[in-house]
Amino acid sequence: MDPLKAAAATLLCLALFWLAFRLTRRLVDMAIAGGYAEERRRLAEEAAQAEAGAVPQPSAIQATTTNLGASRGSASAAATGA
């Protein structure tokens, strides 16, 4: 293969790789920012419900039940000497 063609093909591949890398990086950054926005929205919603004295949502109840079950399991494990 002609060295000039090989160099052109290499540069083209590097340019395509750089563009794909930038696109992937931008998509990851957008996904992370979206996650942060969702978390802020959820916390604001929970704070508004707490101010209004509303009943917590089922997801919050499930998380609390899971946490209680985990702490109860470790307490029983400690009591049995496991």
PDB file of C-alpha atoms in Angstrom, residues 1-80:
ATOM      1  CA  MET A   1       0.000   0.000   0.000  1.00  0.00           C
ATOM      2  CA  ASP A   2       1.159   3.491  -0.749  1.00  0.00           C
ATOM      3  CA  PRO A   3       2.526   5.221   2.395  1.00  0.00           C
ATOM      4  CA  LEU A   4       0.481   8.327   1.607  1.00  0.00           C
ATOM      5  CA  LYS A   5      -2.735   6.290   1.469  1.00  0.00           C
ATOM      6  CA  ALA A   6      -1.826   4.498   4.694  1.00  0.00           C
ATOM      7  CA  ALA A   7      -1.215   7.829   6.446  1.00  0.00           C
ATOM      8  CA  ALA A   8      -4.523   9.219   5.140  1.00  0.00           C
ATOM      9  CA  ALA A   9      -6.392   6.108   6.303  1.00  0.00           C
ATOM     10  CA  THR A  10      -4.733   6.324   9.717  1.00  0.00           C
ATOM     11  CA  LEU A  11      -5.667   9.988  10.087  1.00  0.00           C
ATOM     12  CA  LEU A  12      -9.233   9.245   9.033  1.00  0.00           C
ATOM     13  CA  CYS A  13      -9.507   6.438  11.596  1.00  0.00           C
ATOM     14  CA  LEU A  14      -8.065   8.671  14.323  1.00  0.00           C
ATOM     15  CA  ALA A  15     -10.536  11.433  13.452  1.00  0.00           C
ATOM     16  CA  LEU A  16     -13.466   8.996  13.561  1.00  0.00           C
ATOM     17  CA  PHE A  17     -12.270   7.576  16.871  1.00  0.00           C
ATOM     18  CA  TRP A  18     -11.940  11.086  18.334  1.00  0.00           C
ATOM     19  CA  LEU A  19     -15.465  11.997  17.200  1.00  0.00           C
ATOM     20  CA  ALA A  20     -16.919   8.777  18.623  1.00  0.00           C
ATOM     21  CA  PHE A  21     -15.069   9.352  21.893  1.00  0.00           C
ATOM     22  CA  ARG A  22     -16.427  12.896  22.201  1.00  0.00           C
ATOM     23  CA  LEU A  23     -19.966  11.742  21.418  1.00  0.00           C
ATOM     24  CA  THR A  24     -19.764   8.966  24.000  1.00  0.00           C
ATOM     25  CA  ARG A  25     -18.364  11.344  26.603  1.00  0.00           C
ATOM     26  CA  ARG A  26     -21.136  13.868  25.933  1.00  0.00           C
ATOM     27  CA  LEU A  27     -23.825  11.173  26.247  1.00  0.00           C
ATOM     28  CA  VAL A  28     -22.374   9.954  29.543  1.00  0.00           C
ATOM     29  CA  ASP A  29     -22.250  13.510  30.897  1.00  0.00           C
ATOM     30  CA  MET A  30     -25.879  14.073  29.867  1.00  0.00           C
ATOM     31  CA  ALA A  31     -26.943  10.837  31.592  1.00  0.00           C
ATOM     32  CA  ILE A  32     -25.139  11.837  34.791  1.00  0.00           C
ATOM     33  CA  ALA A  33     -26.696  15.314  34.730  1.00  0.00           C
ATOM     34  CA  GLY A  34     -30.114  13.764  34.192  1.00  0.00           C
ATOM     35  CA  GLY A  35     -29.602  11.529  37.212  1.00  0.00           C
ATOM     36  CA  TYR A  36     -28.672  14.499  39.372  1.00  0.00           C
ATOM     37  CA  ALA A  37     -31.728  16.426  38.168  1.00  0.00           C
ATOM     38  CA  GLU A  38     -33.989  13.457  38.943  1.00  0.00           C
ATOM     39  CA  GLU A  39     -32.507  13.161  42.427  1.00  0.00           C
ATOM     40  CA  ARG A  40     -33.024  16.891  43.093  1.00  0.00           C
ATOM     41  CA  ARG A  41     -36.620  16.631  41.843  1.00  0.00           C
ATOM     42  CA  ARG A  42     -37.303  13.608  44.060  1.00  0.00           C
ATOM     43  CA  LEU A  43     -35.830  15.299  47.135  1.00  0.00           C
ATOM     44  CA  ALA A  44     -37.847  18.461  46.497  1.00  0.00           C
ATOM     45  CA  GLU A  45     -40.998  16.369  46.106  1.00  0.00           C
ATOM     46  CA  GLU A  46     -40.302  14.521  49.355  1.00  0.00           C
ATOM     47  CA  ALA A  47     -39.674  17.807  51.163  1.00  0.00           C
ATOM     48  CA  ALA A  48     -42.952  19.216  49.848  1.00  0.00           C
ATOM     49  CA  GLN A  49     -44.795  16.097  51.025  1.00  0.00           C
ATOM     50  CA  ALA A  50     -43.150  16.323  54.443  1.00  0.00           C
ATOM     51  CA  GLU A  51     -44.249  19.960  54.786  1.00  0.00           C
ATOM     52  CA  ALA A  52     -47.796  19.060  53.801  1.00  0.00           C
ATOM     53  CA  GLY A  53     -47.811  16.095  56.182  1.00  0.00           C
ATOM     54  CA  ALA A  54     -48.648  13.716  53.368  1.00  0.00           C
ATOM     55  CA  VAL A  55     -48.276   9.952  53.550  1.00  0.00           C
ATOM     56  CA  PRO A  56     -44.917   8.827  52.086  1.00  0.00           C
ATOM     57  CA  GLN A  57     -44.866   7.195  48.702  1.00  0.00           C
ATOM     58  CA  PRO A  58     -44.664   3.386  48.458  1.00  0.00           C
ATOM     59  CA  SER A  59     -41.041   3.546  47.252  1.00  0.00           C
ATOM     60  CA  ALA A  60     -40.050   5.375  50.452  1.00  0.00           C
ATOM     61  CA  ILE A  61     -41.958   2.847  52.565  1.00  0.00           C
ATOM     62  CA  GLN A  62     -40.274  -0.033  50.738  1.00  0.00           C
ATOM     63  CA  ALA A  63     -36.816   1.500  51.272  1.00  0.00           C
ATOM     64  CA  THR A  64     -37.536   1.922  54.990  1.00  0.00           C
ATOM     65  CA  THR A  65     -38.773  -1.665  55.271  1.00  0.00           C
ATOM     66  CA  THR A  66     -35.679  -2.913  53.474  1.00  0.00           C
ATOM     67  CA  ASN A  67     -33.413  -0.930  55.813  1.00  0.00           C
ATOM     68  CA  LEU A  68     -35.245  -2.240  58.874  1.00  0.00           C
ATOM     69  CA  GLY A  69     -35.012  -5.807  57.590  1.00  0.00           C
ATOM     70  CA  ALA A  70     -31.304  -5.455  56.999  1.00  0.00           C
ATOM     71  CA  SER A  71     -30.650  -4.049  60.469  1.00  0.00           C
ATOM     72  CA  ARG A  72     -32.898  -6.704  62.073  1.00  0.00           C
ATOM     73  CA  GLY A  73     -31.008  -9.412  60.173  1.00  0.00           C
ATOM     74  CA  SER A  74     -27.647  -8.178  61.395  1.00  0.00           C
ATOM     75  CA  ALA A  75     -28.947  -7.918  64.971  1.00  0.00           C
ATOM     76  CA  SER A  76     -30.229 -11.506  64.899  1.00  0.00           C
ATOM     77  CA  ALA A  77     -26.962 -12.650  63.346  1.00  0.00           C
ATOM     78  CA  ALA A  78     -25.053 -10.969  66.169  1.00  0.00           C
ATOM     79  CA  ALA A  79     -27.347 -12.582  68.762  1.00  0.00           C
ATOM     80  CA  THR A  80     -26.767 -16.067  67.352  1.00  0.00           C
TER      81      THR A  80
END
